[in-house]
Amino acid sequence: MLAVMEIDAADLDGPTIGQVSDRVGLSPDTLRWYERIGLLEAVPRDAAGQRRYRALDLDRLELLIKMRATGMPLTEMHDYVALIHAGPASRRDRLTLLETHRQRTLDRMAALQRDLVVIDRKIDRYRNLLEHDDAQHHPG
Amino acid sequence: MLAVMEIDAADLDGPTIGQVSDRVGLSPDTLRWYERIGLLEAVPRDAAGQRRYRALDLDRLELLIKMRATGMPLTEMHDYVALIHAGPASRRDRLTLLETHRQRTLDRMAALQRDLVVIDRKIDRYRNLLEHDDAQHHPG
DNA sequence: ATTTGCTCTGGAGTGAGCTCCAGGGGGCAT
DNA sequence: ATGCCCCCTGGAGCTCACTCCAGAGCAAAT
């Protein structure tokens, strides 16, 4: 109750950077780099100065990874994190950011489907051509 | 019939690079760069030395653009073009390349959908939180 | 005691995919 | 004939998202 910002003993048994790396599929370098650029702030260090990720950090990381995987640029992820720092008053803005990104992702998926049509057409043309070839090679 | 590789008069009234740029949405710089790296070979030049794109070039470009839009790396697009140069015998390989890319794209779309679930969950949590806030601000 | 293996920091390097620029030219409108 | 606009080439520069490295520390295993 007195030491509000003290290191909690529970912080010291979380996974190390290597374990997190294996778990989430980002390299240790990338994890450290995310911290450097402020996507993941101040992961607590143990007595030896090594990172120990808390459940909190891992939760944040999970969302960040899905944001990246759906193509959100790091700058926008940074904006999102900045909103978190701004406190509960920014929740509406965070929601808007996520909703915008969600829609953008749906739009991109639709575009992918449209773009695939052109490729599918080309695939069909090759299949037809090759059928022809087969007919020539195995007549009768 | 004698001059097999001569410039065809029909080549000289195709669109210029600026017109193609407007039409397909790639910058003139990008169009020139695609040519430089061999994705689009030797677009014919008119008397003034300016590019005049043929229907052939535009068709190729359309496919290239859809390949890019669906995330194919330039190196692989280059492989595809190399197969074209290799002649009709490479058609089976071209088909395979396109089919592989098609499947990869479908897989990526499925992954996007899965990744969105995590973001959707977060959106829901914010919506619930904000409903709560509204209830507090407009009690009764 | 030393080797092995993980970690640390800060800074430099990399690769993909463009994008910009200098220096120049053709062709048309005023 | 003077702009103006678009085009040319070759090369340099840029952004993004990592990735690597040097030089060091700690800790368990041999």
Coordinates of C-alpha atoms (C1' of nucleotides) in Angstrom, one line a residue:
Chain A
M1 CA 0.0 0.0 0.0
L2 CA 2.9 2.3 0.7
A3 CA 5.2 1.4 -2.2
V4 CA 3.0 2.0 -5.2
M5 CA 5.5 1.6 -8.0
E6 CA 7.8 -1.0 -6.4
I7 CA 8.8 -4.2 -8.2
D8 CA 6.3 -6.9 -7.5
A9 CA 7.8 -10.3 -6.6
A10 CA 5.3 -11.8 -9.0
D11 CA 7.0 -9.9 -11.8
L12 CA 10.2 -11.9 -11.3
D13 CA 9.0 -15.4 -12.4
G14 CA 7.6 -14.5 -15.7
P15 CA 9.1 -15.9 -19.0
T16 CA 12.4 -14.6 -20.2
I17 CA 12.8 -13.0 -23.6
G18 CA 13.9 -16.3 -25.2
Q19 CA 10.8 -18.1 -23.9
V20 CA 8.5 -15.3 -25.1
S21 CA 10.3 -15.4 -28.4
D22 CA 9.6 -19.1 -28.8
R23 CA 6.0 -18.7 -27.6
V24 CA 5.0 -15.8 -29.9
G25 CA 7.2 -16.2 -32.8
L26 CA 9.0 -12.9 -32.7
S27 CA 12.8 -12.9 -32.4
P28 CA 14.4 -11.6 -29.2
D29 CA 15.8 -8.7 -31.2
T30 CA 12.3 -7.8 -32.4
L31 CA 10.9 -8.0 -28.9
R32 CA 13.7 -5.7 -27.6
W33 CA 13.1 -3.4 -30.5
Y34 CA 9.4 -3.2 -29.9
E35 CA 10.3 -2.1 -26.4
R36 CA 12.9 0.4 -27.6
I37 CA 10.4 2.2 -29.9
G38 CA 7.8 2.2 -27.1
L39 CA 5.3 -0.4 -28.2
L40 CA 5.9 -2.4 -25.1
E41 CA 7.1 -0.2 -22.2
A42 CA 9.5 -1.1 -19.5
V43 CA 9.2 -4.8 -19.2
P44 CA 10.5 -5.5 -15.6
R45 CA 14.0 -6.8 -15.2
D46 CA 15.1 -9.5 -12.7
A47 CA 18.1 -9.3 -10.3
A48 CA 20.4 -10.1 -13.2
G49 CA 18.9 -7.3 -15.3
Q50 CA 17.0 -9.7 -17.6
R51 CA 13.5 -9.1 -18.9
R52 CA 10.7 -11.0 -17.2
Y53 CA 7.5 -10.6 -19.1
R54 CA 4.3 -10.2 -17.1
A55 CA 0.9 -11.5 -18.1
L56 CA 0.1 -7.8 -18.8
D57 CA 3.0 -7.6 -21.2
L58 CA 2.1 -10.8 -23.0
D59 CA -1.5 -9.7 -23.4
R60 CA -0.4 -6.4 -25.0
L61 CA 2.0 -8.3 -27.1
E62 CA -0.7 -10.6 -28.4
L63 CA -2.8 -7.7 -29.6
L64 CA 0.3 -6.0 -31.1
I65 CA 1.1 -9.1 -33.0
K66 CA -2.4 -9.4 -34.4
M67 CA -2.3 -5.8 -35.4
R68 CA 0.9 -6.3 -37.2
A69 CA -0.3 -9.5 -38.8
T70 CA -3.3 -7.7 -40.2
G71 CA -1.0 -5.0 -41.7
M72 CA -1.2 -2.2 -39.2
P73 CA 2.0 0.0 -39.6
L74 CA 4.1 0.4 -36.5
T75 CA 3.4 4.1 -36.3
E76 CA -0.3 3.4 -35.9
M77 CA 0.4 0.8 -33.3
H78 CA 2.5 3.4 -31.5
D79 CA -0.5 5.8 -31.7
Y80 CA -2.6 3.1 -30.0
V81 CA -0.1 2.6 -27.2
A82 CA 0.0 6.4 -26.8
L83 CA -3.7 6.4 -26.3
I84 CA -3.4 3.7 -23.6
H85 CA -0.9 6.0 -21.8
A86 CA -3.4 8.8 -22.1
G87 CA -5.7 7.0 -19.7
P88 CA -9.3 5.8 -19.7
A89 CA -10.5 9.0 -21.3
S90 CA -9.0 7.8 -24.6
R91 CA -11.0 4.6 -24.7
R92 CA -13.4 6.0 -27.3
D93 CA -10.4 6.9 -29.5
R94 CA -8.8 3.5 -29.1
L95 CA -12.1 1.9 -30.1
T96 CA -12.3 4.1 -33.2
L97 CA -8.7 3.2 -34.1
L98 CA -9.4 -0.5 -33.8
E99 CA -12.7 -0.3 -35.7
T100 CA -11.0 1.7 -38.5
H101 CA -8.3 -0.9 -38.7
R102 CA -10.9 -3.7 -38.7
Q103 CA -12.7 -2.2 -41.6
R104 CA -9.5 -1.6 -43.5
T105 CA -8.6 -5.2 -43.0
L106 CA -12.0 -6.4 -44.3
D107 CA -11.6 -4.1 -47.3
R108 CA -8.1 -5.6 -48.0
M109 CA -9.5 -9.1 -47.8
A110 CA -12.2 -8.2 -50.3
A111 CA -9.5 -6.6 -52.6
L112 CA -7.4 -9.8 -52.3
Q113 CA -10.4 -11.8 -53.4
R114 CA -11.0 -9.5 -56.4
D115 CA -7.3 -9.6 -57.3
L116 CA -7.2 -13.4 -57.2
V117 CA -9.9 -13.5 -59.9
V118 CA -7.4 -12.2 -62.5
I119 CA -4.9 -14.8 -61.3
D120 CA -7.5 -17.5 -61.4
R121 CA -8.3 -16.5 -65.0
K122 CA -4.7 -16.9 -65.9
I123 CA -4.5 -20.3 -64.2
D124 CA -7.5 -21.4 -66.2
R125 CA -5.9 -20.3 -69.4
Y126 CA -2.8 -22.3 -68.6
R127 CA -4.8 -25.3 -67.7
N128 CA -6.6 -25.2 -71.0
L129 CA -3.4 -24.7 -73.0
L130 CA -1.8 -27.7 -71.2
E131 CA -4.8 -29.9 -71.8
H132 CA -4.4 -29.1 -75.5
D133 CA -0.7 -30.1 -75.2
D134 CA -1.6 -33.4 -73.6
A135 CA -4.1 -34.1 -76.4
Q136 CA -1.3 -33.6 -78.9
H137 CA 1.1 -35.8 -77.0
H138 CA -1.4 -38.6 -76.4
P139 CA -3.6 -38.6 -79.5
G140 CA -6.5 -40.9 -79.8
Chain B
M1 CA 7.9 -11.2 -93.5
L2 CA 11.5 -10.2 -94.0
A3 CA 11.9 -7.9 -91.1
V4 CA 10.9 -10.1 -88.2
M5 CA 12.0 -7.9 -85.3
E6 CA 11.2 -4.5 -86.9
I7 CA 9.2 -1.9 -85.0
D8 CA 5.5 -2.3 -85.9
A9 CA 3.7 1.0 -86.7
A10 CA 0.9 -0.2 -84.4
D11 CA 3.4 0.0 -81.5
L12 CA 3.7 3.8 -81.9
D13 CA 0.2 4.8 -81.0
G14 CA -0.1 3.1 -77.6
P15 CA -0.4 5.1 -74.4
T16 CA 2.6 6.9 -72.9
I17 CA 4.0 6.2 -69.5
G18 CA 1.9 9.0 -67.9
Q19 CA -1.3 7.6 -69.4
V20 CA -0.5 4.1 -68.3
S21 CA 0.4 5.5 -64.9
D22 CA -3.0 7.1 -64.6
R23 CA -4.7 4.0 -65.8
V24 CA -3.1 1.4 -63.6
G25 CA -2.2 3.4 -60.6
L26 CA 1.6 2.8 -60.6
S27 CA 3.8 5.9 -60.7
P28 CA 5.9 6.5 -63.9
D29 CA 8.9 5.9 -61.8
T30 CA 7.6 2.5 -60.7
L31 CA 6.8 1.6 -64.3
R32 CA 10.3 2.5 -65.4
W33 CA 11.7 0.6 -62.5
Y34 CA 9.7 -2.5 -63.3
E35 CA 11.2 -2.3 -66.8
R36 CA 14.7 -1.8 -65.4
I37 CA 14.6 -4.9 -63.2
G38 CA 13.2 -7.0 -66.1
L39 CA 9.5 -7.5 -65.1
L40 CA 8.4 -5.7 -68.2
E41 CA 10.9 -6.0 -71.0
A42 CA 11.7 -3.5 -73.7
V43 CA 8.6 -1.4 -74.0
P44 CA 8.9 0.1 -77.5
R45 CA 9.9 3.7 -77.9
D46 CA 8.5 6.2 -80.4
A47 CA 10.5 8.5 -82.6
A48 CA 11.1 10.8 -79.6
G49 CA 12.4 7.9 -77.6
Q50 CA 9.3 7.8 -75.3
R51 CA 7.7 4.6 -74.2
R52 CA 4.5 3.5 -76.0
Y53 CA 2.9 0.6 -74.2
R54 CA 1.4 -2.2 -76.4
A55 CA -1.7 -4.2 -75.4
L56 CA 0.8 -7.0 -74.7
D57 CA 2.6 -4.8 -72.2
L58 CA -0.6 -3.7 -70.6
D59 CA -1.8 -7.3 -70.2
R60 CA 1.4 -8.4 -68.6
L61 CA 1.2 -5.3 -66.4
E62 CA -2.3 -6.2 -65.3
L63 CA -1.2 -9.6 -64.1
L64 CA 2.0 -8.3 -62.5
I65 CA -0.1 -5.7 -60.6
K66 CA -2.5 -8.4 -59.3
M67 CA 0.5 -10.6 -58.3
R68 CA 2.0 -7.7 -56.3
A69 CA -1.4 -6.8 -54.8
T70 CA -1.7 -10.3 -53.5
G71 CA 1.7 -10.0 -52.0
M72 CA 4.0 -11.9 -54.4
P73 CA 7.5 -10.7 -53.9
L74 CA 9.2 -9.1 -56.9
T75 CA 11.8 -11.9 -57.0
E76 CA 9.1 -14.4 -57.7
M77 CA 7.4 -12.2 -60.3
H78 CA 10.8 -12.1 -61.9
D79 CA 10.9 -15.9 -61.9
Y80 CA 7.5 -16.0 -63.6
V81 CA 8.8 -13.6 -66.3
A82 CA 11.9 -15.7 -66.7
L83 CA 9.6 -18.7 -67.3
I84 CA 7.8 -16.8 -70.0
H85 CA 11.1 -16.1 -71.7
A86 CA 11.9 -19.8 -71.5
G87 CA 9.1 -20.4 -74.0
P88 CA 6.0 -22.7 -74.1
A89 CA 7.8 -25.6 -72.5
S90 CA 7.7 -23.7 -69.2
R91 CA 3.9 -23.5 -69.1
R92 CA 3.5 -26.2 -66.6
D93 CA 6.0 -24.4 -64.3
R94 CA 4.2 -21.1 -64.7
L95 CA 0.9 -22.8 -63.9
T96 CA 2.5 -24.4 -60.8
L97 CA 3.9 -21.0 -59.7
L98 CA 0.5 -19.3 -60.0
E99 CA -1.3 -22.2 -58.3
T100 CA 1.2 -22.0 -55.4
H101 CA 0.7 -18.3 -55.1
R102 CA -3.1 -18.7 -55.2
Q103 CA -3.0 -21.2 -52.4
R104 CA -0.7 -19.0 -50.4
T105 CA -3.0 -16.1 -50.9
L106 CA -6.0 -18.1 -49.7
D107 CA -4.0 -19.2 -46.6
R108 CA -3.1 -15.6 -45.9
M109 CA -6.8 -14.6 -46.1
A110 CA -7.7 -17.3 -43.7
A111 CA -5.0 -16.1 -41.3
L112 CA -6.2 -12.5 -41.6
Q113 CA -9.7 -13.7 -40.6
R114 CA -8.2 -15.6 -37.6
D115 CA -6.1 -12.6 -36.5
L116 CA -9.1 -10.3 -36.8
V117 CA -10.9 -12.4 -34.1
V118 CA -8.4 -11.1 -31.5
I119 CA -9.0 -7.6 -32.6
D120 CA -12.7 -8.1 -32.6
R121 CA -12.6 -9.3 -29.0
K122 CA -10.7 -6.2 -28.0
I123 CA -13.3 -4.0 -29.8
D124 CA -16.1 -5.8 -27.9
R125 CA -14.3 -5.2 -24.6
Y126 CA -14.0 -1.5 -25.4
R127 CA -17.6 -1.3 -26.4
N128 CA -18.7 -2.8 -23.1
L129 CA -16.5 -0.5 -21.1
L130 CA -17.9 2.5 -22.9
E131 CA -21.4 1.4 -22.4
H132 CA -20.6 1.3 -18.7
D133 CA -19.3 4.8 -18.9
D134 CA -22.4 6.0 -20.6
A135 CA -24.5 4.4 -17.9
Q136 CA -22.5 6.3 -15.3
H137 CA -22.7 9.6 -17.1
H138 CA -26.4 9.3 -17.8
P139 CA -27.8 7.5 -14.8
G140 CA -31.4 6.6 -14.6
Chain C
dA1 C1' 38.3 -22.3 -13.5
dT2 C1' 36.5 -22.2 -17.9
dT3 C1' 33.2 -23.2 -21.1
dT4 C1' 28.5 -22.8 -22.6
dG5 C1' 24.4 -20.4 -23.1
dC6 C1' 21.5 -17.1 -22.3
dT7 C1' 21.0 -12.2 -21.6
dC8 C1' 22.1 -7.0 -21.7
dT9 C1' 22.8 -2.1 -24.4
dG10 C1' 23.5 1.0 -28.1
dG11 C1' 24.4 1.5 -32.6
dA12 C1' 25.2 0.0 -37.3
dG13 C1' 23.6 -2.7 -41.3
dT14 C1' 20.2 -5.0 -44.4
dG15 C1' 16.6 -5.9 -48.0
dA16 C1' 12.4 -4.8 -50.3
dG17 C1' 10.2 -1.7 -52.9
dC18 C1' 10.0 2.1 -54.4
dT19 C1' 10.9 7.5 -55.0
dC20 C1' 13.5 11.4 -56.2
dC21 C1' 16.8 14.0 -58.7
dA22 C1' 20.1 16.1 -62.1
dG23 C1' 20.7 17.1 -66.5
dG24 C1' 18.8 16.9 -70.8
dG25 C1' 15.3 16.7 -75.0
dG26 C1' 11.0 16.9 -77.9
dG27 C1' 6.7 19.2 -79.1
dC28 C1' 3.2 22.4 -78.7
dA29 C1' 1.0 27.0 -77.3
dT30 C1' 1.8 32.1 -77.1
Chain D
dA1 C1' 11.9 31.9 -79.4
dT2 C1' 10.2 31.2 -74.9
dG3 C1' 7.8 28.8 -71.8
dC4 C1' 5.7 24.7 -70.3
dC5 C1' 4.8 20.0 -69.8
dC6 C1' 5.9 15.6 -70.4
dC7 C1' 9.3 12.4 -71.3
dC8 C1' 14.4 10.3 -71.1
dT9 C1' 18.6 7.9 -68.3
dG10 C1' 21.4 6.6 -64.5
dG11 C1' 22.2 6.9 -60.0
dA12 C1' 21.3 8.3 -55.3
dG13 C1' 18.2 8.4 -51.5
dC14 C1' 14.4 7.0 -48.6
dT15 C1' 11.0 4.3 -45.5
dC16 C1' 9.8 0.4 -43.1
dA17 C1' 10.6 -3.3 -40.2
dC18 C1' 13.6 -5.6 -38.7
dT19 C1' 18.4 -7.9 -37.9
dC20 C1' 23.1 -8.1 -36.6
dC21 C1' 27.0 -7.0 -33.9
dA22 C1' 30.5 -5.7 -30.4
dG23 C1' 31.5 -5.9 -25.9
dA24 C1' 29.9 -7.2 -21.6
dG25 C1' 27.5 -9.8 -17.5
dC26 C1' 25.6 -13.7 -15.0
dA27 C1' 24.8 -18.6 -14.0
dA28 C1' 24.7 -23.4 -14.3
dA29 C1' 27.4 -27.3 -16.0
dT30 C1' 32.0 -29.8 -16.5

